[in-house]
Amino acid sequence: MSGCTYLHSNGSVEGKTSDVLLKDLSNGKANLVNGIEKIGKDFKIFVGYDQREDLAYEVCRYSLLKRASIPVEIVPIKQSEMRQKGVYWRERGKLESTEFSFSRFLTPYLANYQGWAMFVDCDFLYLADIKELFDLVDDKYAVMCVQHDYTPKETTKMDGAVQTVYPRKNWSSMVLYNCGHPKNRVLTPEVVNKESGAFLHRFQWLEDDEIGEVSFVWNFLVGHNKVVEGDPNTSPKAIHYTLGGPWFEQWKDCEFGDLWLKEMKEYKRSVEKIVD
């Protein structure tokens, strides 16, 4: 997307930058060196990237940075780049609805099997400070996620992609990885490129008691999860437009779509400030 500012994992920036904007993006808590945001290494967030959903990625990234009160490093997992680096080579299957259906499981490897890191699909909108989620991590677990009991009724999603049904569906769409956990060292490029969808998406390299549970509000599935009036514990902290979001014409009027559109407009205004 032309005119955007990209903050890469190596700290480099594409496009023009603005001290004011970068402070705004992280609630004024970013460290600035020579006008460039110095991204902390406390919490790495890997976001699944699909060319069809570039705007969704940018808005997801913006919503994370704007509300973060801790240093975060946001890295898009782009299949083309993973292939160029020689860490991803499996052929795309007919049932893969996104470019990151399997490359997401490279997260511990990309984090050098150190510390905690998060993977999240690009079709998320964050409404709360990611620190609240990071504070929940427990080293006794290999991974932590929202353990949805989700069986979609629709046969298609997004822009006509086939909707698949399988146990533990959507568990892998937002995962906190304890990258230093011995079990996660199984997730080498070789394993990620050859193992089945069942093995990976159902976390079959782990025992059940090695999977920690996070409240559904951190992976609030549009069309499935519900807000209960008078119960603040049901209010979403991260909205997941799993069937498709307003960046697709056919989903522009979806539930919570107005929140995403508002964030998108704010993001675009921030880009215009950089260009000016």
Tab-separated table of C-alpha atoms in Angstrom:
chain	number	residue	atom	x	y	z
A	1	MET	CA	0.000	0.000	0.000
A	2	SER	CA	1.634	3.213	-1.167
A	3	GLY	CA	2.515	5.867	1.368
A	4	CYS	CA	2.547	3.489	4.335
A	5	THR	CA	5.235	3.399	6.969
A	6	TYR	CA	6.509	-0.094	7.712
A	7	LEU	CA	8.462	-0.858	10.878
A	8	HIS	CA	10.467	-3.972	10.139
A	9	SER	CA	11.873	-6.438	12.644
A	10	ASN	CA	15.347	-5.061	11.987
A	11	GLY	CA	14.188	-1.570	12.924
A	12	SER	CA	14.272	-0.198	9.390
A	13	VAL	CA	11.435	1.943	8.130
A	14	GLU	CA	9.988	2.296	4.648
A	15	GLY	CA	8.344	5.581	3.812
A	16	LYS	CA	8.435	8.904	5.624
A	17	THR	CA	8.243	8.921	9.387
A	18	SER	CA	7.020	11.305	12.030
A	19	ASP	CA	7.972	11.462	15.702
A	20	VAL	CA	4.493	12.652	16.523
A	21	LEU	CA	2.789	9.782	14.732
A	22	LEU	CA	5.057	7.130	16.166
A	23	LYS	CA	4.397	8.411	19.670
A	24	ASP	CA	0.688	8.374	18.940
A	25	LEU	CA	0.844	4.783	17.687
A	26	SER	CA	2.120	3.520	21.025
A	27	ASN	CA	0.375	5.892	23.418
A	28	GLY	CA	3.573	7.927	23.760
A	29	LYS	CA	5.489	5.025	25.256
A	30	ALA	CA	7.731	4.262	22.274
A	31	ASN	CA	11.428	5.044	22.505
A	32	LEU	CA	12.601	7.190	19.621
A	33	VAL	CA	16.109	7.193	18.205
A	34	ASN	CA	16.805	9.664	15.402
A	35	GLY	CA	13.087	9.906	14.733
A	36	ILE	CA	12.638	6.165	14.276
A	37	GLU	CA	10.691	3.998	16.667
A	38	LYS	CA	12.964	1.686	18.627
A	39	ILE	CA	10.784	-1.379	18.976
A	40	GLY	CA	11.393	-3.280	22.183
A	41	LYS	CA	11.990	-7.015	22.136
A	42	ASP	CA	9.844	-7.773	25.158
A	43	PHE	CA	6.935	-9.154	23.172
A	44	LYS	CA	7.072	-10.282	19.551
A	45	ILE	CA	3.810	-10.387	17.633
A	46	PHE	CA	3.763	-12.279	14.343
A	47	VAL	CA	0.774	-11.433	12.157
A	48	GLY	CA	-0.407	-13.667	9.340
A	49	TYR	CA	-0.248	-11.736	6.074
A	50	ASP	CA	-2.269	-12.330	2.916
A	51	GLN	CA	-1.965	-10.140	-0.178
A	52	ARG	CA	-5.759	-9.964	-0.455
A	53	GLU	CA	-5.972	-8.571	3.058
A	54	ASP	CA	-3.196	-5.992	3.148
A	55	LEU	CA	-5.514	-3.346	4.584
A	56	ALA	CA	-6.741	-5.756	7.254
A	57	TYR	CA	-3.130	-6.351	8.293
A	58	GLU	CA	-2.381	-2.630	8.469
A	59	VAL	CA	-5.455	-1.919	10.605
A	60	CYS	CA	-4.707	-4.870	12.900
A	61	ARG	CA	-1.149	-3.622	13.325
A	62	TYR	CA	-2.325	-0.068	13.929
A	63	SER	CA	-4.862	-1.159	16.549
A	64	LEU	CA	-2.172	-3.122	18.404
A	65	LEU	CA	0.410	-0.339	18.412
A	66	LYS	CA	-2.030	2.409	19.300
A	67	ARG	CA	-3.097	0.704	22.524
A	68	ALA	CA	0.134	-1.013	23.553
A	69	SER	CA	1.700	0.155	26.818
A	70	ILE	CA	4.656	-2.226	26.482
A	71	PRO	CA	7.277	-2.378	23.717
A	72	VAL	CA	6.184	-4.744	20.965
A	73	GLU	CA	7.732	-5.922	17.744
A	74	ILE	CA	5.192	-6.636	15.012
A	75	VAL	CA	6.339	-8.841	12.158
A	76	PRO	CA	4.135	-9.910	9.233
A	77	ILE	CA	4.537	-13.536	8.200
A	78	LYS	CA	4.617	-13.182	4.420
A	79	GLN	CA	4.674	-16.457	2.557
A	80	SER	CA	6.709	-14.985	-0.314
A	81	GLU	CA	9.439	-13.891	2.099
A	82	MET	CA	9.408	-17.219	3.918
A	83	ARG	CA	9.908	-18.979	0.588
A	84	GLN	CA	12.757	-16.649	-0.385
A	85	LYS	CA	14.453	-17.389	2.930
A	86	GLY	CA	14.085	-21.122	2.325
A	87	VAL	CA	12.065	-21.826	5.459
A	88	TYR	CA	8.731	-22.479	3.739
A	89	TRP	CA	8.294	-24.606	0.655
A	90	ARG	CA	5.143	-26.696	0.952
A	91	GLU	CA	2.640	-26.488	-1.919
A	92	ARG	CA	-0.568	-24.641	-1.172
A	93	GLY	CA	-3.505	-26.976	-0.705
A	94	LYS	CA	-7.000	-26.413	-2.068
A	95	LEU	CA	-8.459	-25.999	1.430
A	96	GLU	CA	-5.990	-23.312	2.566
A	97	SER	CA	-8.103	-20.160	2.850
A	98	THR	CA	-5.124	-17.865	3.532
A	99	GLU	CA	-1.440	-17.628	2.638
A	100	PHE	CA	-0.528	-18.220	6.289
A	101	SER	CA	-2.615	-21.341	6.940
A	102	PHE	CA	0.561	-23.297	7.767
A	103	SER	CA	3.370	-20.734	7.891
A	104	ARG	CA	1.854	-19.474	11.182
A	105	PHE	CA	3.406	-22.463	12.931
A	106	LEU	CA	6.878	-21.114	12.201
A	107	THR	CA	6.343	-18.608	15.036
A	108	PRO	CA	8.616	-20.307	17.643
A	109	TYR	CA	11.311	-20.789	14.988
A	110	LEU	CA	11.072	-17.147	13.866
A	111	ALA	CA	11.374	-16.094	17.525
A	112	ASN	CA	14.579	-18.182	17.828
A	113	TYR	CA	12.813	-20.450	20.319
A	114	GLN	CA	13.193	-17.750	22.972
A	115	GLY	CA	10.689	-16.068	25.282
A	116	TRP	CA	7.010	-15.634	24.652
A	117	ALA	CA	5.642	-14.568	21.275
A	118	MET	CA	2.194	-14.314	19.790
A	119	PHE	CA	0.764	-15.292	16.446
A	120	VAL	CA	-2.468	-13.712	15.292
A	121	ASP	CA	-4.448	-13.709	12.048
A	122	CYS	CA	-4.564	-10.383	10.233
A	123	ASP	CA	-8.371	-10.177	10.446
A	124	PHE	CA	-8.311	-9.019	14.082
A	125	LEU	CA	-9.112	-5.621	15.572
A	126	TYR	CA	-7.646	-4.953	19.017
A	127	LEU	CA	-9.714	-2.893	21.437
A	128	ALA	CA	-7.524	-3.356	24.532
A	129	ASP	CA	-3.900	-3.022	25.584
A	130	ILE	CA	-1.946	-6.123	24.568
A	131	LYS	CA	-0.182	-5.921	27.951
A	132	GLU	CA	-3.366	-7.287	29.518
A	133	LEU	CA	-2.943	-10.432	27.437
A	134	PHE	CA	0.807	-10.665	27.956
A	135	ASP	CA	0.230	-10.500	31.735
A	136	LEU	CA	-1.701	-13.790	31.493
A	137	VAL	CA	1.214	-15.899	30.254
A	138	ASP	CA	2.150	-18.851	32.437
A	139	ASP	CA	5.454	-20.636	31.853
A	140	LYS	CA	3.949	-24.021	32.747
A	141	TYR	CA	2.202	-24.029	29.363
A	142	ALA	CA	3.726	-24.533	25.924
A	143	VAL	CA	0.967	-22.493	24.281
A	144	MET	CA	-2.035	-20.508	25.436
A	145	CYS	CA	-5.092	-19.690	23.346
A	146	VAL	CA	-8.865	-19.279	23.318
A	147	GLN	CA	-10.236	-22.818	23.284
A	148	HIS	CA	-13.273	-22.279	21.098
A	149	ASP	CA	-16.008	-24.839	20.648
A	150	TYR	CA	-16.807	-23.606	17.176
A	151	THR	CA	-18.587	-25.317	14.295
A	152	PRO	CA	-19.378	-22.797	11.540
A	153	LYS	CA	-22.663	-23.177	9.678
A	154	GLU	CA	-21.432	-21.380	6.580
A	155	THR	CA	-19.807	-23.300	3.725
A	156	THR	CA	-17.707	-20.355	2.530
A	157	LYS	CA	-15.926	-17.404	4.136
A	158	MET	CA	-14.012	-14.287	3.137
A	159	ASP	CA	-13.997	-13.890	-0.637
A	160	GLY	CA	-15.463	-17.304	-1.412
A	161	ALA	CA	-12.829	-19.412	0.360
A	162	VAL	CA	-14.038	-22.856	1.435
A	163	GLN	CA	-15.055	-23.082	5.091
A	164	THR	CA	-13.535	-26.168	6.683
A	165	VAL	CA	-14.697	-27.835	9.906
A	166	TYR	CA	-12.332	-29.640	12.237
A	167	PRO	CA	-11.723	-30.143	15.992
A	168	ARG	CA	-10.165	-27.168	17.782
A	169	LYS	CA	-11.086	-24.863	14.925
A	170	ASN	CA	-9.835	-21.304	15.430
A	171	TRP	CA	-7.578	-22.258	18.324
A	172	SER	CA	-4.584	-21.530	16.093
A	173	SER	CA	-5.847	-18.114	14.962
A	174	MET	CA	-4.434	-16.399	18.068
A	175	VAL	CA	-1.774	-18.254	20.009
A	176	LEU	CA	0.621	-17.241	22.748
A	177	TYR	CA	3.719	-19.387	22.242
A	178	ASN	CA	6.153	-20.192	25.028
A	179	CYS	CA	8.887	-20.363	22.405
A	180	GLY	CA	11.513	-21.684	24.812
A	181	HIS	CA	9.362	-24.636	25.866
A	182	PRO	CA	11.086	-27.908	24.845
A	183	LYS	CA	7.959	-29.222	23.114
A	184	ASN	CA	7.826	-26.234	20.757
A	185	ARG	CA	11.255	-27.079	19.379
A	186	VAL	CA	9.374	-29.700	17.366
A	187	LEU	CA	8.107	-26.866	15.168
A	188	THR	CA	11.064	-26.725	12.814
A	189	PRO	CA	10.666	-25.620	9.178
A	190	GLU	CA	10.926	-29.270	8.158
A	191	VAL	CA	7.995	-30.274	10.389
A	192	VAL	CA	5.852	-27.260	9.467
A	193	ASN	CA	6.357	-28.021	5.780
A	194	LYS	CA	5.487	-31.705	5.920
A	195	GLU	CA	3.025	-32.321	8.763
A	196	SER	CA	-0.726	-32.496	8.235
A	197	GLY	CA	-3.236	-29.795	9.019
A	198	ALA	CA	-4.623	-32.011	11.772
A	199	PHE	CA	-1.235	-32.323	13.470
A	200	LEU	CA	-0.589	-28.583	13.397
A	201	HIS	CA	-3.986	-26.937	13.881
A	202	ARG	CA	-4.991	-29.352	16.630
A	203	PHE	CA	-1.666	-28.902	18.466
A	204	GLN	CA	-0.944	-32.622	18.317
A	205	TRP	CA	2.710	-32.095	19.235
A	206	LEU	CA	1.449	-31.215	22.731
A	207	GLU	CA	-0.387	-32.919	25.579
A	208	ASP	CA	-3.724	-31.360	26.539
A	209	ASP	CA	-2.391	-30.105	29.865
A	210	GLU	CA	0.327	-28.175	28.037
A	211	ILE	CA	-2.287	-25.939	26.381
A	212	GLY	CA	-3.382	-23.032	28.556
A	213	GLU	CA	-6.751	-21.341	28.178
A	214	VAL	CA	-7.418	-17.657	27.529
A	215	SER	CA	-10.813	-15.936	27.765
A	216	PHE	CA	-12.796	-15.797	24.520
A	217	VAL	CA	-12.812	-11.987	24.657
A	218	TRP	CA	-9.256	-12.090	23.247
A	219	ASN	CA	-10.444	-13.967	20.148
A	220	PHE	CA	-14.050	-12.850	19.903
A	221	LEU	CA	-15.516	-14.607	16.863
A	222	VAL	CA	-17.935	-12.392	14.974
A	223	GLY	CA	-21.157	-14.321	14.397
A	224	HIS	CA	-20.396	-16.843	17.119
A	225	ASN	CA	-19.493	-15.185	20.420
A	226	LYS	CA	-22.022	-12.848	22.011
A	227	VAL	CA	-21.883	-9.863	24.325
A	228	VAL	CA	-24.126	-10.373	27.346
A	229	GLU	CA	-25.742	-7.150	28.455
A	230	GLY	CA	-24.600	-6.164	31.933
A	231	ASP	CA	-21.648	-8.577	31.889
A	232	PRO	CA	-18.391	-6.714	31.162
A	233	ASN	CA	-16.537	-10.033	31.079
A	234	THR	CA	-18.142	-10.723	27.674
A	235	SER	CA	-17.056	-7.465	26.020
A	236	PRO	CA	-14.482	-8.176	23.281
A	237	LYS	CA	-10.869	-7.107	23.718
A	238	ALA	CA	-9.933	-8.421	20.277
A	239	ILE	CA	-12.520	-8.878	17.538
A	240	HIS	CA	-11.903	-11.652	15.002
A	241	TYR	CA	-13.715	-11.251	11.686
A	242	THR	CA	-13.238	-14.924	10.918
A	243	LEU	CA	-15.899	-15.170	8.191
A	244	GLY	CA	-14.813	-11.939	6.509
A	245	GLY	CA	-14.470	-8.294	7.433
A	246	PRO	CA	-15.482	-4.908	6.001
A	247	TRP	CA	-12.424	-4.851	3.722
A	248	PHE	CA	-14.414	-7.313	1.594
A	249	GLU	CA	-17.415	-5.728	-0.127
A	250	GLN	CA	-19.793	-8.549	0.800
A	251	TRP	CA	-18.907	-8.190	4.504
A	252	LYS	CA	-18.973	-4.396	4.816
A	253	ASP	CA	-22.124	-4.511	6.981
A	254	CYS	CA	-21.021	-7.325	9.301
A	255	GLU	CA	-21.375	-7.176	13.075
A	256	PHE	CA	-18.753	-4.858	14.615
A	257	GLY	CA	-17.908	-3.707	11.115
A	258	ASP	CA	-18.436	-0.095	12.174
A	259	LEU	CA	-15.620	-0.393	14.717
A	260	TRP	CA	-13.216	-1.685	12.091
A	261	LEU	CA	-14.208	1.034	9.607
A	262	LYS	CA	-13.640	3.696	12.253
A	263	GLU	CA	-10.178	2.296	13.001
A	264	MET	CA	-9.411	2.066	9.295
A	265	LYS	CA	-10.234	5.741	8.765
A	266	GLU	CA	-8.045	6.698	11.714
A	267	TYR	CA	-5.206	4.593	10.313
A	268	LYS	CA	-5.512	6.238	6.891
A	269	ARG	CA	-5.446	9.694	8.465
A	270	SER	CA	-2.242	8.742	10.261
A	271	VAL	CA	-0.709	7.707	6.938
A	272	GLU	CA	-1.695	11.036	5.400
A	273	LYS	CA	0.092	12.830	8.248
A	274	ILE	CA	3.282	10.947	7.420
A	275	VAL	CA	3.026	11.782	3.717
A	276	ASP	CA	2.414	15.464	4.511
